[in-house]
mmCIF file of C-alpha atoms in Angstrom:
data_model
loop_
_atom_site.group_PDB
_atom_site.id
_atom_site.type_symbol
_atom_site.label_atom_id
_atom_site.label_comp_id
_atom_site.label_asym_id
_atom_site.label_seq_id
_atom_site.Cartn_x
_atom_site.Cartn_y
_atom_site.Cartn_z
ATOM 1 C CA MET A 1 70.810 51.658 113.325
ATOM 2 C CA MET A 2 68.765 54.036 111.999
ATOM 3 C CA THR A 3 66.601 54.067 108.605
ATOM 4 C CA PHE A 4 65.639 56.558 106.247
ATOM 5 C CA ASP A 5 62.101 56.744 105.187
ATOM 6 C CA THR A 6 63.038 56.885 101.252
ATOM 7 C CA THR A 7 60.015 58.218 100.088
ATOM 8 C CA PRO A 8 61.711 61.568 98.741
ATOM 9 C CA TRP A 9 64.182 59.007 96.381
ATOM 10 C CA ARG A 10 60.952 57.168 95.558
ATOM 11 C CA ASN A 11 58.808 60.411 94.436
ATOM 12 C CA LEU A 12 61.960 61.678 91.855
ATOM 13 C CA THR A 13 60.995 61.949 88.732
ATOM 14 C CA GLU A 14 63.131 60.626 85.838
ATOM 15 C CA GLN A 15 64.283 64.520 85.034
ATOM 16 C CA GLN A 16 65.500 64.892 88.746
ATOM 17 C CA LYS A 17 67.278 61.422 88.487
ATOM 18 C CA GLN A 18 69.091 62.642 85.414
ATOM 19 C CA ILE A 19 69.904 65.974 86.879
ATOM 20 C CA ARG A 20 71.295 64.294 90.209
ATOM 21 C CA ALA A 21 72.975 61.715 88.040
ATOM 22 C CA GLU A 22 74.524 64.720 86.528
ATOM 23 C CA LYS A 23 75.902 66.709 89.571
ATOM 24 C CA TRP A 24 77.295 63.479 91.470
ATOM 25 C CA PRO A 25 80.676 63.916 89.788
ATOM 26 C CA LEU A 26 81.396 67.209 91.569
ATOM 27 C CA PHE A 27 80.671 65.572 94.996
ATOM 28 C CA GLU A 28 82.773 62.584 93.986
ATOM 29 C CA ALA A 29 85.815 64.538 92.610
ATOM 30 C CA TRP A 30 85.821 66.523 95.888
ATOM 31 C CA TYR A 31 85.500 63.769 98.116
ATOM 32 C CA TYR A 32 87.849 61.492 96.029
ATOM 33 C CA GLU A 33 90.868 64.243 96.552
ATOM 34 C CA ARG A 34 89.584 64.961 100.606
ATOM 35 C CA GLY A 35 89.882 61.136 101.226
ATOM 36 C CA LYS A 36 92.414 59.710 98.993
ATOM 37 C CA ASP A 37 94.805 59.532 101.621
ATOM 38 C CA GLY A 38 92.855 57.800 104.254
ATOM 39 C CA GLU A 39 93.505 54.213 105.704
ATOM 40 C CA ILE A 40 90.093 52.723 103.996
ATOM 41 C CA ASP A 41 89.886 52.788 100.162
ATOM 42 C CA VAL A 42 88.378 55.889 99.072
ATOM 43 C CA ASN A 43 86.196 53.610 96.275
ATOM 44 C CA ILE A 44 84.824 51.894 99.095
ATOM 45 C CA ARG A 45 83.269 54.900 101.150
ATOM 46 C CA LEU A 46 82.505 56.590 97.608
ATOM 47 C CA ALA A 47 79.942 53.070 96.611
ATOM 48 C CA ALA A 48 78.988 53.713 100.121
ATOM 49 C CA TYR A 49 77.666 57.442 98.969
ATOM 50 C CA LYS A 50 76.444 56.894 95.985
ATOM 51 C CA GLN A 51 74.022 54.377 97.516
ATOM 52 C CA PHE A 52 72.581 56.631 99.638
ATOM 53 C CA TYR A 53 72.700 59.395 97.066
ATOM 54 C CA ASP A 54 70.667 56.905 94.630
ATOM 55 C CA THR A 55 68.051 54.965 96.825
ATOM 56 C CA GLY A 56 68.104 56.692 100.408
ATOM 57 C CA VAL A 57 69.848 53.260 101.983
ATOM 58 C CA LEU A 58 72.395 54.120 104.661
ATOM 59 C CA ASP A 59 75.712 51.975 104.813
ATOM 60 C CA GLU A 60 76.071 50.401 107.852
ATOM 61 C CA LYS A 61 79.935 51.790 108.058
ATOM 62 C CA TYR A 62 79.892 55.184 106.170
ATOM 63 C CA HIS A 63 76.803 57.323 106.875
ATOM 64 C CA HIS A 64 79.025 60.177 108.184
ATOM 65 C CA PHE A 65 75.787 62.942 108.939
ATOM 66 C CA PRO A 66 77.623 65.899 107.301
ATOM 67 C CA TYR A 67 77.596 64.279 103.642
ATOM 68 C CA LEU A 68 74.324 62.860 104.244
ATOM 69 C CA ILE A 69 72.810 66.381 104.014
ATOM 70 C CA LEU A 70 74.596 66.875 100.981
ATOM 71 C CA LEU A 71 73.096 63.613 99.602
ATOM 72 C CA HIS A 72 70.103 63.459 100.657
ATOM 73 C CA ALA A 73 67.058 63.298 97.595
ATOM 74 C CA SER A 74 64.991 66.628 99.172
ATOM 75 C CA ASP A 75 66.010 70.136 100.239
ATOM 76 C CA GLY A 76 63.303 69.770 102.931
ATOM 77 C CA MET A 77 62.928 70.592 106.700
ATOM 78 C CA THR A 78 61.360 67.072 107.145
ATOM 79 C CA ALA A 79 64.935 65.741 105.476
ATOM 80 C CA MET A 80 67.069 68.046 107.083
ATOM 81 C CA GLN A 81 65.335 67.072 110.972
ATOM 82 C CA GLU A 82 66.077 63.509 109.306
ATOM 83 C CA VAL A 83 69.641 63.356 109.820
ATOM 84 C CA VAL A 84 70.090 65.555 112.501
ATOM 85 C CA GLN A 85 67.900 63.064 114.628
ATOM 86 C CA LEU A 86 70.612 60.135 113.246
ATOM 87 C CA MET A 87 73.426 62.701 114.332
ATOM 88 C CA ARG A 88 71.879 63.331 117.916
ATOM 89 C CA GLN A 89 71.407 59.630 118.273
ATOM 90 C CA GLU A 90 75.141 58.778 117.460
ATOM 91 C CA ARG A 91 77.376 61.702 118.286
ATOM 92 C CA TYR A 92 75.441 64.420 120.404
ATOM 93 C CA ALA A 93 72.577 62.894 122.314
ATOM 94 C CA ASN A 94 73.920 64.907 125.430
ATOM 95 C CA GLY A 95 75.658 68.060 124.373
ATOM 96 C CA ILE A 96 74.741 70.535 122.003
ATOM 97 C CA TYR A 97 75.937 70.729 118.154
ATOM 98 C CA SER A 98 76.799 74.165 116.068
ATOM 99 C CA ALA A 99 75.365 73.908 112.414
ATOM 100 C CA TYR A 100 76.816 77.603 112.059
ATOM 101 C CA ARG A 101 80.411 76.331 111.184
ATOM 102 C CA GLN A 102 79.530 73.562 109.391
ATOM 103 C CA ILE A 103 77.457 75.817 106.785
ATOM 104 C CA LEU A 104 81.243 77.077 105.765
ATOM 105 C CA PHE A 105 82.160 73.349 104.738
ATOM 106 C CA TYR A 106 79.326 73.378 102.504
ATOM 107 C CA ASN A 107 80.069 76.973 100.862
ATOM 108 C CA GLU A 108 81.589 75.459 97.451
ATOM 109 C CA PHE A 109 78.892 72.827 97.389
ATOM 110 C CA ILE A 110 76.362 76.117 96.801
ATOM 111 C CA GLU A 111 78.217 77.692 94.766
ATOM 112 C CA ASN A 112 78.989 74.626 92.424
ATOM 113 C CA GLY A 113 74.971 74.208 92.448
ATOM 114 C CA PHE A 114 75.103 71.024 94.081
ATOM 115 C CA VAL A 115 72.683 71.963 96.911
ATOM 116 C CA THR A 116 70.719 74.536 97.386
ATOM 117 C CA ARG A 117 70.095 77.763 99.804
ATOM 118 C CA GLU A 118 66.975 76.221 101.071
ATOM 119 C CA ARG A 119 68.630 73.109 101.940
ATOM 120 C CA LEU A 120 71.499 74.827 104.284
ATOM 121 C CA TYR A 121 68.475 76.919 106.171
ATOM 122 C CA ASN A 122 66.698 74.081 106.731
ATOM 123 C CA PHE A 123 69.588 72.438 107.980
ATOM 124 C CA ILE A 124 70.592 75.208 110.358
ATOM 125 C CA VAL A 125 66.379 75.397 111.682
ATOM 126 C CA ALA A 126 66.122 71.707 112.040
ATOM 127 C CA VAL A 127 69.587 71.913 114.284
ATOM 128 C CA HIS A 128 69.220 75.547 116.110
ATOM 129 C CA GLY A 129 65.415 76.553 115.381
ATOM 130 C CA GLU A 130 64.608 79.976 114.003
ATOM 131 C CA ASN A 131 66.281 81.578 117.031
ATOM 132 C CA TYR A 132 68.004 80.772 120.355
ATOM 133 C CA ILE A 133 65.554 79.860 122.332
ATOM 134 C CA GLU A 134 63.924 77.448 119.695
ATOM 135 C CA HIS A 135 67.475 76.069 120.083
ATOM 136 C CA THR A 136 67.181 75.522 123.685
ATOM 137 C CA LYS A 137 64.091 73.998 123.227
ATOM 138 C CA ILE A 138 65.602 71.658 121.085
ATOM 139 C CA TRP A 139 68.271 70.635 123.107
ATOM 140 C CA ASP A 140 66.473 70.691 126.596
ATOM 141 C CA ALA A 141 68.785 73.103 127.482
ATOM 142 C CA ASP A 142 69.119 76.073 130.140
ATOM 143 C CA PRO A 143 69.414 79.392 127.720
ATOM 144 C CA TYR A 144 72.384 80.421 130.089
ATOM 145 C CA ASP A 145 74.037 77.552 130.151
ATOM 146 C CA LYS A 146 74.404 77.422 126.463
ATOM 147 C CA ALA A 147 74.422 80.834 125.227
ATOM 148 C CA GLY A 148 78.175 81.283 125.671
ATOM 149 C CA GLN A 149 78.660 78.363 122.834
ATOM 150 C CA VAL A 150 76.193 79.630 120.302
ATOM 151 C CA VAL A 151 77.620 83.029 120.741
ATOM 152 C CA SER A 152 80.887 81.858 119.762
ATOM 153 C CA ASP A 153 80.071 79.703 117.173
ATOM 154 C CA ALA A 154 78.033 82.220 115.621
ATOM 155 C CA VAL A 155 80.413 84.950 115.888
ATOM 156 C CA ILE A 156 83.354 82.471 114.371
ATOM 157 C CA ALA A 157 81.012 81.529 111.174
ATOM 158 C CA LEU A 158 79.902 85.429 110.787
ATOM 159 C CA GLY A 159 83.652 86.216 110.741
ATOM 160 C CA LYS A 160 84.611 83.592 108.442
ATOM 161 C CA TRP A 161 81.787 84.755 106.346
ATOM 162 C CA ARG A 162 82.793 88.377 105.853
ATOM 163 C CA PRO A 163 79.272 88.737 104.391
ATOM 164 C CA CYS A 164 81.102 88.968 101.437
ATOM 165 C CA TYR A 165 79.398 86.472 99.098
ATOM 166 C CA ASP A 166 75.732 86.235 97.837
ATOM 167 C CA PRO A 167 73.197 86.551 100.780
ATOM 168 C CA ASP A 168 70.902 84.310 98.275
ATOM 169 C CA LEU A 169 73.294 81.794 98.625
ATOM 170 C CA ILE A 170 74.390 81.697 102.603
ATOM 171 C CA PRO A 171 72.153 81.938 104.668
ATOM 172 C CA TYR A 172 73.989 84.358 107.416
ATOM 173 C CA GLN A 173 70.963 86.406 108.174
ATOM 174 C CA LEU A 174 69.316 83.615 110.208
ATOM 175 C CA VAL A 175 72.933 82.806 112.334
ATOM 176 C CA PHE A 176 72.711 87.034 112.853
ATOM 177 C CA LYS A 177 69.209 86.421 114.004
ATOM 178 C CA HIS A 178 70.185 83.086 116.237
ATOM 179 C CA LEU A 179 73.231 85.723 117.421
ATOM 180 C CA LEU A 180 70.525 88.642 118.169
ATOM 181 C CA THR A 181 68.397 86.398 120.458
ATOM 182 C CA ALA A 182 71.316 84.510 122.496
ATOM 183 C CA LEU A 183 72.867 87.595 123.548
ATOM 184 C CA PRO A 184 70.717 88.632 126.107
ATOM 185 C CA TYR A 185 71.689 85.431 128.285
ATOM 186 C CA TYR A 186 75.454 85.575 127.707
ATOM 187 C CA LYS A 187 76.823 86.092 130.933
ATOM 188 C CA ALA A 188 80.775 87.337 131.525
ATOM 189 C CA SER A 189 81.055 84.715 134.333
ATOM 190 C CA ILE A 190 80.834 82.143 132.156
ATOM 191 C CA SER A 191 84.500 82.778 130.712
ATOM 192 C CA SER A 192 85.839 86.174 131.322
ATOM 193 C CA SER A 193 88.817 85.606 129.095
ATOM 194 C CA GLY A 194 86.340 84.250 126.250
ATOM 195 C CA VAL A 195 83.572 86.419 126.480
ATOM 196 C CA GLU A 196 85.873 89.252 126.327
ATOM 197 C CA TYR A 197 87.378 88.275 122.944
ATOM 198 C CA THR A 198 83.920 87.182 121.503
ATOM 199 C CA ILE A 199 83.136 90.707 122.084
ATOM 200 C CA ASP A 200 86.113 92.502 120.930
ATOM 201 C CA SER A 201 85.863 89.964 117.603
ATOM 202 C CA LEU A 202 81.979 91.509 117.273
ATOM 203 C CA CYS A 203 83.102 95.240 117.979
ATOM 204 C CA ARG A 204 86.161 95.336 115.548
ATOM 205 C CA VAL A 205 84.521 93.750 112.809
ATOM 206 C CA TYR A 206 82.182 96.538 113.197
ATOM 207 C CA SER A 207 84.170 99.203 112.921
ATOM 208 C CA TRP A 208 86.795 97.763 109.755
ATOM 209 C CA LEU A 209 83.298 96.925 107.986
ATOM 210 C CA PRO A 210 83.574 100.196 105.616
ATOM 211 C CA ASN A 211 86.947 99.228 104.504
ATOM 212 C CA ARG A 212 87.663 95.879 104.896
ATOM 213 C CA HIS A 213 84.330 94.196 103.145
ATOM 214 C CA ARG A 214 83.676 93.918 99.807
ATOM 215 C CA ASN A 215 80.120 94.140 100.260
ATOM 216 C CA PRO A 216 79.710 95.899 103.615
ATOM 217 C CA GLU A 217 76.566 97.765 103.104
ATOM 218 C CA LEU A 218 75.193 94.061 103.037
ATOM 219 C CA ALA A 219 76.676 93.053 106.838
ATOM 220 C CA LEU A 220 76.270 96.660 108.348
ATOM 221 C CA PRO A 221 72.576 96.566 109.143
ATOM 222 C CA TYR A 222 72.948 93.256 111.091
ATOM 223 C CA TYR A 223 76.220 94.491 112.539
ATOM 224 C CA GLN A 224 74.088 97.666 113.754
ATOM 225 C CA GLN A 225 71.516 95.837 115.400
ATOM 226 C CA VAL A 226 74.492 93.695 117.086
ATOM 227 C CA ILE A 227 76.058 96.342 118.352
ATOM 228 C CA ASP A 228 72.885 98.761 119.643
ATOM 229 C CA LEU A 229 72.246 95.659 121.684
ATOM 230 C CA LEU A 230 75.541 95.092 123.156
ATOM 231 C CA LEU A 231 75.202 99.055 123.984
ATOM 232 C CA SER A 232 72.452 98.416 125.671
ATOM 233 C CA ASP A 233 70.778 97.491 129.266
ATOM 234 C CA ASN A 234 69.556 94.157 127.684
ATOM 235 C CA VAL A 235 72.559 92.396 128.064
ATOM 236 C CA ASP A 236 74.946 91.507 130.796
ATOM 237 C CA PRO A 237 76.305 94.582 132.425
ATOM 238 C CA GLU A 238 79.885 93.140 131.953
ATOM 239 C CA VAL A 239 79.241 92.729 128.207
ATOM 240 C CA LYS A 240 77.911 96.129 127.913
ATOM 241 C CA ARG A 241 80.839 97.448 129.661
ATOM 242 C CA TRP A 242 83.340 95.763 127.882
ATOM 243 C CA SER A 243 81.589 96.781 124.571
ATOM 244 C CA THR A 244 81.685 100.292 125.171
ATOM 245 C CA ASP A 245 85.024 100.400 125.825
ATOM 246 C CA PHE A 246 86.228 98.210 123.249
ATOM 247 C CA LEU A 247 84.247 100.606 120.761
ATOM 248 C CA LYS A 248 86.047 103.637 122.083
ATOM 249 C CA GLU A 249 89.709 102.224 122.054
ATOM 250 C CA LEU A 250 88.765 101.580 118.096
ATOM 251 C CA GLU A 251 87.515 104.730 117.605
ATOM 252 C CA ALA A 252 90.959 106.192 119.021
ATOM 253 C CA GLU A 253 92.952 103.790 117.014
ATOM 254 C CA LYS A 254 91.117 105.740 113.798
ATOM 255 C CA GLU A 255 92.129 109.057 114.869
#
């Protein structure tokens, strides 16, 4: 069992402790509604997470890492790396976890002020680095082996965000950065049907941006970079061909 460094909790001022105490009911109400139908008494689980929230002490049974991300006393990179290290020890020692879609789970906690955008940004960097190359180093992975998973997960997350949220809350720009740095390693040979679907999704969102996003001006510059890359010689030739064909089809549909 991993023991957390409780220094961030010990360093909290009385005012910070008071603010955290006032915020706790936001998590408590959300977790109770989410877990009330479980096999284990939700109050037992809540007590374990409240202990971590107040002291940094982990419960032997109840320390699911998505909640630790929310409940840690610090927004900082070191704190997020500590949680990710626990996650890797217990669940993902031999694989790669994606933080992109996990962020969707946290959106309401950003909106209600329970946690900060800085925390989510640092969580993504703790898992993936600042770009895809850093990601492969963190996970000791071959760039060509894992590009498919990273691109797919990034596209799904970006599609769900539909950049209509406040960009100061959701750090989707960072996910675009990972997508752009992973696409050159993205090979059609990985899974032709999966790659085709992913490229189609990117092209369709780009085509629909002007009319179907509430704030298309926020997303268009990022998607334009993606499309420019997909149409360049810096990606797999099959990926470039599919991108070209899909965009032509979408233009034809508009006519």
